[in-house]
Short mmCIF file of C-alpha atoms in Angstrom, two decimals:
data_model
loop_
_atom_site.label_atom_id
_atom_site.label_comp_id
_atom_site.label_asym_id
_atom_site.label_seq_id
_atom_site.Cartn_x
_atom_site.Cartn_y
_atom_site.Cartn_z
CA UNK E 943 70.09 93.32 94.20
CA UNK E 944 69.06 91.69 90.94
CA UNK E 945 71.68 91.80 88.22
CA UNK E 946 68.99 93.14 85.87
CA UNK E 947 68.07 96.31 87.78
CA UNK E 948 68.86 99.76 86.48
CA UNK E 949 71.82 101.65 87.95
CA UNK E 950 72.30 105.20 89.12
CA UNK E 951 75.99 105.49 88.20
CA UNK E 952 78.62 104.11 85.83
CA UNK E 953 80.21 101.65 88.22
CA UNK E 954 76.84 100.03 88.89
CA UNK E 955 76.19 99.56 85.18
CA UNK E 956 79.68 98.16 84.56
CA UNK E 957 79.01 95.20 86.88
CA UNK E 958 76.72 93.47 84.41
CA UNK E 959 78.39 91.45 81.62
CA UNK E 960 77.02 90.92 78.13
CA UNK E 961 76.22 87.24 77.52
CA UNK E 962 77.21 86.29 73.99
CA UNK E 963 76.88 82.87 72.37
CA UNK E 964 80.10 81.74 70.68
CA UNK E 965 79.05 78.16 69.88
CA UNK E 966 75.99 75.97 70.52
CA UNK E 967 77.32 75.06 73.99
CA UNK E 968 79.66 78.00 74.67
CA UNK E 969 78.68 81.40 76.07
CA UNK E 970 80.96 84.32 76.89
CA UNK E 971 80.35 86.63 79.85
CA UNK E 972 81.96 89.78 78.44
CA UNK E 973 82.70 92.52 80.96
CA UNK E 974 83.59 96.10 80.28
CA UNK E 975 85.56 95.97 83.53
CA UNK E 976 84.97 92.89 85.69
CA UNK E 977 87.02 94.21 88.62
CA UNK E 978 84.39 96.87 89.25
CA UNK E 979 82.35 94.14 90.97
CA UNK E 980 84.71 93.58 93.93
CA UNK E 981 85.89 97.21 94.01
CA UNK E 982 82.35 98.55 94.33
CA UNK E 983 81.26 95.86 96.79
CA UNK E 984 84.30 96.22 99.06
CA UNK E 985 84.31 100.02 99.17
CA UNK E 986 80.57 100.40 99.66
CA UNK E 987 80.56 97.80 102.41
CA UNK E 988 83.44 99.62 104.12
CA UNK E 989 81.50 102.88 103.81
CA UNK E 990 78.40 101.33 105.38
CA UNK E 991 80.47 99.85 108.22
CA UNK E 992 82.16 103.16 109.08
CA UNK E 993 85.62 102.09 107.84
CA UNK E 994 85.70 104.68 105.06
CA UNK E 995 84.91 107.96 106.77
CA UNK E 996 85.56 111.34 105.06
CA UNK E 997 89.31 111.96 105.01
CA UNK E 998 90.17 108.26 104.91
CA UNK E 999 92.57 107.47 102.06
CA UNK E 1000 92.02 104.30 100.05
CA UNK E 1001 95.33 102.55 99.38
CA UNK E 1002 95.94 99.35 97.43
CA UNK E 1003 98.58 97.41 95.51
CA UNK E 1004 97.66 96.75 91.88
CA UNK E 1005 99.09 97.12 88.40
CA UNK E 1006 95.92 96.30 86.51
CA UNK E 1007 92.21 96.74 86.23
CA UNK E 1008 91.43 96.50 89.95
CA UNK E 1009 93.19 99.84 90.32
CA UNK E 1010 91.06 101.32 87.55
CA UNK E 1011 87.92 100.01 89.20
CA UNK E 1012 88.95 101.52 92.53
CA UNK E 1013 89.70 104.86 90.85
CA UNK E 1014 86.27 104.94 89.23
CA UNK E 1015 84.52 104.08 92.49
CA UNK E 1016 86.64 106.59 94.47
CA UNK E 1017 85.28 109.33 92.19
CA UNK E 1018 81.71 108.46 93.20
CA UNK E 1019 82.60 108.18 96.89
CA UNK E 1020 84.79 111.32 96.91
CA UNK E 1021 87.78 109.58 98.49
CA UNK E 1022 91.50 109.98 97.82
CA UNK E 1023 93.20 106.95 96.28
CA UNK E 1024 96.85 105.86 96.28
CA UNK E 1025 97.82 102.85 94.15
CA UNK E 1026 101.17 101.07 94.49
CA UNK E 1027 102.10 99.60 91.12
CA UNK E 1028 104.79 97.99 88.99
CA UNK E 1029 107.13 100.06 86.84
CA UNK E 1030 105.70 98.12 83.88
CA UNK E 1031 102.15 99.45 84.27
CA UNK E 1032 100.99 100.41 80.80
CA UNK E 1033 100.85 104.09 80.00
CA UNK E 1034 97.25 104.09 78.78
CA UNK E 1035 96.13 102.77 82.15
CA UNK E 1036 98.43 105.15 84.04
CA UNK E 1037 96.99 108.16 82.22
CA UNK E 1038 93.44 107.07 82.93
CA UNK E 1039 94.18 106.48 86.62
CA UNK E 1040 95.76 109.89 87.11
CA UNK E 1041 92.95 111.58 85.17
CA UNK E 1042 90.54 110.04 87.68
CA UNK E 1043 92.58 111.61 90.48
CA UNK E 1044 94.49 108.56 91.70
CA UNK E 1045 98.11 108.83 92.86
CA UNK E 1046 100.19 106.03 91.31
CA UNK E 1047 103.32 105.08 93.28
CA UNK E 1048 105.58 102.79 91.23
CA UNK E 1049 108.12 100.49 92.88
CA UNK E 1050 111.61 100.54 91.27
CA UNK E 1051 112.47 98.21 88.41
CA UNK E 1052 115.15 96.54 90.54
CA UNK E 1053 112.40 95.10 92.77
CA UNK E 1054 111.56 92.57 90.08
CA UNK E 1055 114.81 90.68 90.69
CA UNK E 1056 114.19 89.81 94.36
CA UNK E 1057 112.16 86.86 95.75
CA UNK E 1058 108.45 87.60 95.46
CA UNK E 1059 109.17 90.08 92.67
CA UNK E 1060 107.16 93.24 92.18
CA UNK E 1061 104.22 91.92 94.18
CA UNK E 1062 106.26 91.56 97.38
CA UNK E 1063 107.88 94.97 96.82
CA UNK E 1064 104.48 96.56 96.32
CA UNK E 1065 103.19 95.12 99.59
CA UNK E 1066 106.22 96.50 101.43
CA UNK E 1067 105.70 99.93 99.89
CA UNK E 1068 102.00 99.80 100.71
CA UNK E 1069 102.84 99.25 104.39
CA UNK E 1070 105.18 102.27 104.33
CA UNK E 1071 102.48 104.52 102.85
CA UNK E 1072 99.87 103.41 105.37
CA UNK E 1073 102.26 104.02 108.27
CA UNK E 1074 102.63 107.66 107.16
CA UNK E 1075 98.90 108.47 106.93
CA UNK E 1076 96.46 109.05 109.80
CA UNK E 1077 93.52 107.13 108.30
CA UNK E 1078 93.61 104.58 105.50
CA UNK E 1079 91.50 101.75 104.14
CA UNK E 1080 93.01 98.94 102.07
CA UNK E 1081 90.61 96.75 100.04
CA UNK E 1082 93.17 93.88 100.19
CA UNK E 1083 91.89 92.18 97.05
CA UNK E 1084 94.11 89.13 97.58
CA UNK E 1085 92.82 88.26 101.05
CA UNK E 1086 89.53 90.12 101.62
CA UNK E 1087 86.65 87.59 101.56
CA UNK E 1088 84.41 90.34 100.20
CA UNK E 1089 86.25 89.91 96.88
CA UNK E 1090 84.86 86.42 96.10
CA UNK E 1091 81.65 87.24 98.00
CA UNK E 1092 80.91 90.04 95.53
CA UNK E 1093 80.61 87.60 92.60
CA UNK E 1094 77.27 86.29 93.84
CA UNK E 1095 75.88 88.85 91.41
CA UNK E 1096 77.53 87.09 88.45
CA UNK E 1097 76.40 83.64 89.57
CA UNK E 1098 72.85 84.98 89.91
CA UNK E 1099 72.94 86.44 86.39
CA UNK E 1100 74.23 83.20 84.85
CA UNK E 1101 71.53 81.10 86.48
CA UNK E 1102 68.78 83.61 85.62
CA UNK E 1103 69.88 83.86 81.99
CA UNK E 1104 71.14 80.38 81.11
CA UNK E 1105 69.65 78.03 83.67
CA UNK E 1106 71.99 75.06 83.68
CA UNK E 1107 75.71 75.97 83.76
CA UNK E 1108 77.94 72.89 83.54
CA UNK E 1109 81.34 74.55 83.39
CA UNK E 1110 82.88 77.96 84.07
CA UNK E 1111 86.25 78.84 82.51
CA UNK E 1112 88.16 81.96 83.52
CA UNK E 1113 91.57 83.49 84.15
CA UNK E 1114 92.90 83.51 87.70
CA UNK E 1115 94.98 86.09 89.58
CA UNK E 1116 93.65 87.15 92.98
CA UNK E 1117 91.29 84.16 92.86
CA UNK E 1118 88.23 86.27 93.60
CA UNK E 1119 86.25 85.97 90.37
CA UNK E 1120 86.53 82.22 89.83
CA UNK E 1121 86.38 81.22 93.50
CA UNK E 1122 83.42 83.52 94.05
CA UNK E 1123 81.41 82.75 90.92
CA UNK E 1124 81.89 78.99 91.11
CA UNK E 1125 81.46 78.90 94.86
CA UNK E 1126 78.07 80.59 94.60
CA UNK E 1127 77.01 78.52 91.57
CA UNK E 1128 77.74 75.25 93.34
CA UNK E 1129 75.17 76.05 96.00
CA UNK E 1130 72.62 75.39 93.22
CA UNK E 1131 74.69 73.36 90.74
CA UNK E 1132 77.11 71.16 92.71
CA UNK E 1133 78.41 69.40 89.59
CA UNK E 1134 79.42 72.65 87.85
CA UNK E 1135 83.07 72.33 86.82
CA UNK E 1136 85.64 75.07 87.38
CA UNK E 1137 88.43 75.43 84.82
CA UNK E 1138 91.01 78.11 85.57
CA UNK E 1139 93.55 79.66 83.21
CA UNK E 1140 96.99 80.59 84.52
CA UNK E 1141 100.28 81.40 82.78
CA UNK E 1142 103.81 80.04 82.92
CA UNK E 1143 106.06 81.23 85.79
CA UNK E 1144 103.06 81.81 88.05
CA UNK E 1145 103.16 79.98 91.36
CA UNK E 1146 99.39 79.58 91.72
CA UNK E 1147 99.27 75.96 90.60
CA UNK E 1148 102.81 74.77 91.04
CA UNK E 1149 105.03 76.44 88.45
CA UNK E 1150 108.27 78.01 89.70
CA UNK E 1151 108.14 81.80 89.97
CA UNK E 1152 109.69 83.84 87.19
CA UNK E 1153 109.14 86.76 84.79
CA UNK E 1154 105.72 86.76 83.11
CA UNK E 1155 105.02 88.53 79.84
CA UNK E 1156 101.27 87.89 79.99
CA UNK E 1157 99.80 90.39 82.43
CA UNK E 1158 96.51 90.26 84.30
CA UNK E 1159 96.68 86.65 85.45
CA UNK E 1160 99.11 84.62 87.48
CA UNK E 1161 100.92 85.62 90.67
CA UNK E 1162 104.28 85.50 92.43
CA UNK E 1163 102.59 85.24 95.86
CA UNK E 1164 99.75 82.92 96.85
CA UNK E 1165 96.49 84.85 97.41
CA UNK E 1166 94.24 83.75 100.26
CA UNK E 1167 91.15 84.20 98.08
CA UNK E 1168 92.15 81.41 95.70
CA UNK E 1169 90.34 78.24 96.79
CA UNK E 1170 92.15 75.42 95.02
CA UNK E 1171 89.53 72.94 96.24
CA UNK E 1172 87.01 74.42 93.79
CA UNK E 1173 89.22 73.81 90.74
CA UNK E 1174 88.68 70.83 88.44
CA UNK E 1175 91.28 71.61 85.78
CA UNK E 1176 94.00 74.21 85.25
CA UNK E 1177 95.36 75.46 81.91
CA UNK E 1178 98.65 77.33 81.51
CA UNK E 1179 98.76 79.66 78.51
CA UNK E 1180 101.80 81.48 77.14
CA UNK E 1181 101.72 85.12 76.12
CA UNK E 1182 102.10 84.21 72.44
CA UNK E 1183 99.17 81.78 72.55
CA UNK E 1184 97.02 84.28 74.46
CA UNK E 1185 97.76 87.10 72.01
CA UNK E 1186 96.97 84.90 69.00
CA UNK E 1187 93.72 83.72 70.59
CA UNK E 1188 92.75 87.32 71.46
CA UNK E 1189 93.12 88.39 67.85
CA UNK E 1190 91.24 85.31 66.65
CA UNK E 1191 88.40 86.08 69.08
CA UNK E 1192 88.17 89.54 67.49
CA UNK E 1193 88.31 88.27 63.91
CA UNK E 1194 85.86 85.38 64.37
CA UNK E 1195 83.36 86.89 66.80
CA UNK E 1196 83.98 90.67 66.64
CA UNK E 1197 84.68 90.65 70.39
CA UNK E 1198 87.27 93.29 71.22
CA UNK E 1199 88.64 91.95 74.49
CA UNK E 1200 91.93 91.90 76.40
CA UNK E 1201 94.55 89.12 76.38
CA UNK E 1202 93.36 87.41 79.56
CA UNK E 1203 90.02 87.01 77.78
CA UNK E 1204 91.90 85.55 74.82
CA UNK E 1205 93.65 83.04 77.07
CA UNK E 1206 90.32 82.06 78.64
CA UNK E 1207 88.70 81.75 75.20
CA UNK E 1208 91.46 79.40 74.05
CA UNK E 1209 90.85 77.05 76.97
CA UNK E 1210 87.06 77.37 76.92
CA UNK E 1211 86.72 76.62 73.22
CA UNK E 1212 88.69 73.40 73.65
CA UNK E 1213 86.72 72.45 76.77
CA UNK E 1214 83.40 73.04 75.01
CA UNK E 1215 84.43 71.07 71.92
CA UNK E 1216 85.62 68.17 74.08
CA UNK E 1217 82.29 68.04 75.96
CA UNK E 1218 79.53 69.04 73.50
CA UNK E 1219 76.72 67.96 75.81
CA UNK E 1220 77.70 70.43 78.53
CA UNK E 1221 77.09 74.19 78.61
CA UNK E 1222 80.31 76.15 79.16
CA UNK E 1223 80.58 79.81 80.18
CA UNK E 1224 83.85 81.69 79.71
CA UNK E 1225 84.62 84.77 81.80
CA UNK E 1226 86.13 87.65 79.78
CA UNK E 1227 87.34 90.32 82.24
CA UNK E 1228 87.95 93.47 80.18
CA UNK E 1229 87.79 95.06 76.75
CA UNK E 1230 90.63 95.62 74.32
CA UNK E 1231 91.07 99.41 74.43
CA UNK E 1232 94.07 99.28 76.79
CA UNK E 1233 95.83 96.93 74.36
CA UNK E 1234 95.48 98.83 71.09
CA UNK E 1235 99.19 99.70 71.15
CA UNK E 1236 100.24 96.16 72.09
CA UNK E 1237 98.17 93.03 71.40
CA UNK E 1238 96.21 94.73 68.59
CA UNK E 1239 99.34 96.30 67.01
CA UNK E 1240 101.09 94.07 64.44
CA UNK E 1241 104.36 95.98 64.75
CA UNK E 1242 104.40 95.44 68.51
CA UNK E 1243 103.72 91.74 68.07
CA UNK E 1244 106.38 91.48 65.36
CA UNK E 1245 108.96 93.11 67.59
CA UNK E 1246 108.41 90.40 70.20
CA UNK E 1247 108.37 87.52 67.76
CA UNK E 1248 104.66 86.87 68.17
CA UNK E 1249 103.20 88.03 64.85
CA UNK E 1250 101.81 85.24 62.73
CA UNK E 1251 101.92 82.65 65.50
CA UNK E 1252 99.23 80.04 64.97
CA UNK E 1253 96.68 79.47 67.71
CA UNK E 1254 97.46 76.04 69.21
CA UNK E 1255 94.83 73.41 68.44
CA UNK E 1256 94.90 71.73 71.84
CA UNK E 1257 96.80 71.73 75.12
CA UNK E 1258 99.47 69.28 76.16
CA UNK E 1259 97.94 67.24 78.98
CA UNK E 1260 100.50 66.90 81.77
CA UNK E 1261 100.86 64.67 84.84
CA UNK E 1262 103.12 67.09 86.75
CA UNK E 1263 101.80 70.61 87.47
CA UNK E 1264 105.22 71.93 88.48
CA UNK E 1265 106.92 71.70 85.08
CA UNK E 1266 106.04 74.18 82.28
CA UNK E 1267 105.41 72.41 78.97
CA UNK E 1268 104.98 74.20 75.63
CA UNK E 1269 102.79 77.21 74.87
CA UNK E 1270 99.64 75.63 76.33
CA UNK E 1271 99.25 72.80 78.81
CA UNK E 1272 96.55 71.47 81.12
CA UNK E 1273 96.36 69.41 84.29
CA UNK E 1274 93.47 67.67 86.05
CA UNK E 1275 93.50 69.33 89.49
CA UNK E 1276 90.57 67.34 90.83
CA UNK E 1277 89.15 69.75 93.46
CA UNK E 1278 92.12 69.20 95.75
CA UNK E 1279 93.99 71.64 97.95
CA UNK E 1280 97.39 72.87 96.84
CA UNK E 1281 99.04 70.80 99.58
CA UNK E 1282 97.21 67.64 98.48
CA UNK E 1283 98.29 68.03 94.88
CA UNK E 1284 101.90 68.69 95.79
CA UNK E 1285 101.94 65.78 98.26
CA UNK E 1286 100.44 63.47 95.63
CA UNK E 1287 103.06 64.52 93.14
CA UNK E 1288 105.85 63.80 95.65
CA UNK E 1289 104.38 60.34 96.29
CA UNK E 1290 104.57 59.33 92.61
CA UNK E 1291 107.80 57.39 91.88
CA UNK E 1292 110.15 59.04 89.40
#
């Protein structure tokens, strides 16, 4: 289906981002809710294949916007939905999920202290729920190949609208959006660079696992849908830097987006400035309404010591991806597998 066709329902319309020019060589793909793309694709494919019959309960582990996307799509498909989440899920999102009819099952706060953290505890709880129900379907966003496959729609839109795309910058969590978009783009544009944005204490690109203030990107478990071999460079962005960049994005461009978009904007702006002859697209996954009481609230920022923090001018370029450095760092990944990068690091003399 062309990305430019009309849509018969809200979730169809939400798939299409607004393309907004931020600089001569920098465009933003601004989504109302990017996760609607895999949620809609996965559920509708399951429906067509007979895996989502009437009475089948959709169950998934998520503490963010994928859960919201599933809840919206479940309304259209008339299916029950159970979401296993963190105790730290924000209340605005929780209220919206329950208003859409979803059941939100939160794992206990103590689960965050064990290896694998909340994500491992959520998977265990998900298995318990499925064992107690006669018919369930789990979208499995971390491992289902339909997650990255669904982003062919975004790649198609970028090529139709912009023609040449030299670089895509975006936050990474499940790996679906960046692996899918770049994977499809490279069928036409093999030199297109992929720059991913992670956060400290996320294991995705070598950091040791630990508590993460910045939500919506990073992981404590390695998702199968993340293809490291597509990645040219990785940036790690702290919560403070992401929040400051999010507010700057709003003030400078009137784009009211969430903090993962701010983190991606920080990296993309630097990438575009460093390579003015190349066209860069930055993926911005969701809008700022969920964050009005947090990132867009000066008192909330002040209480966490983040108010008035300057946006860093550039990242610290590092040679070792396993050691967190400063509020913003970057590493040349070089389209290698995770094992290759870690083996290469071990081979370098101390």
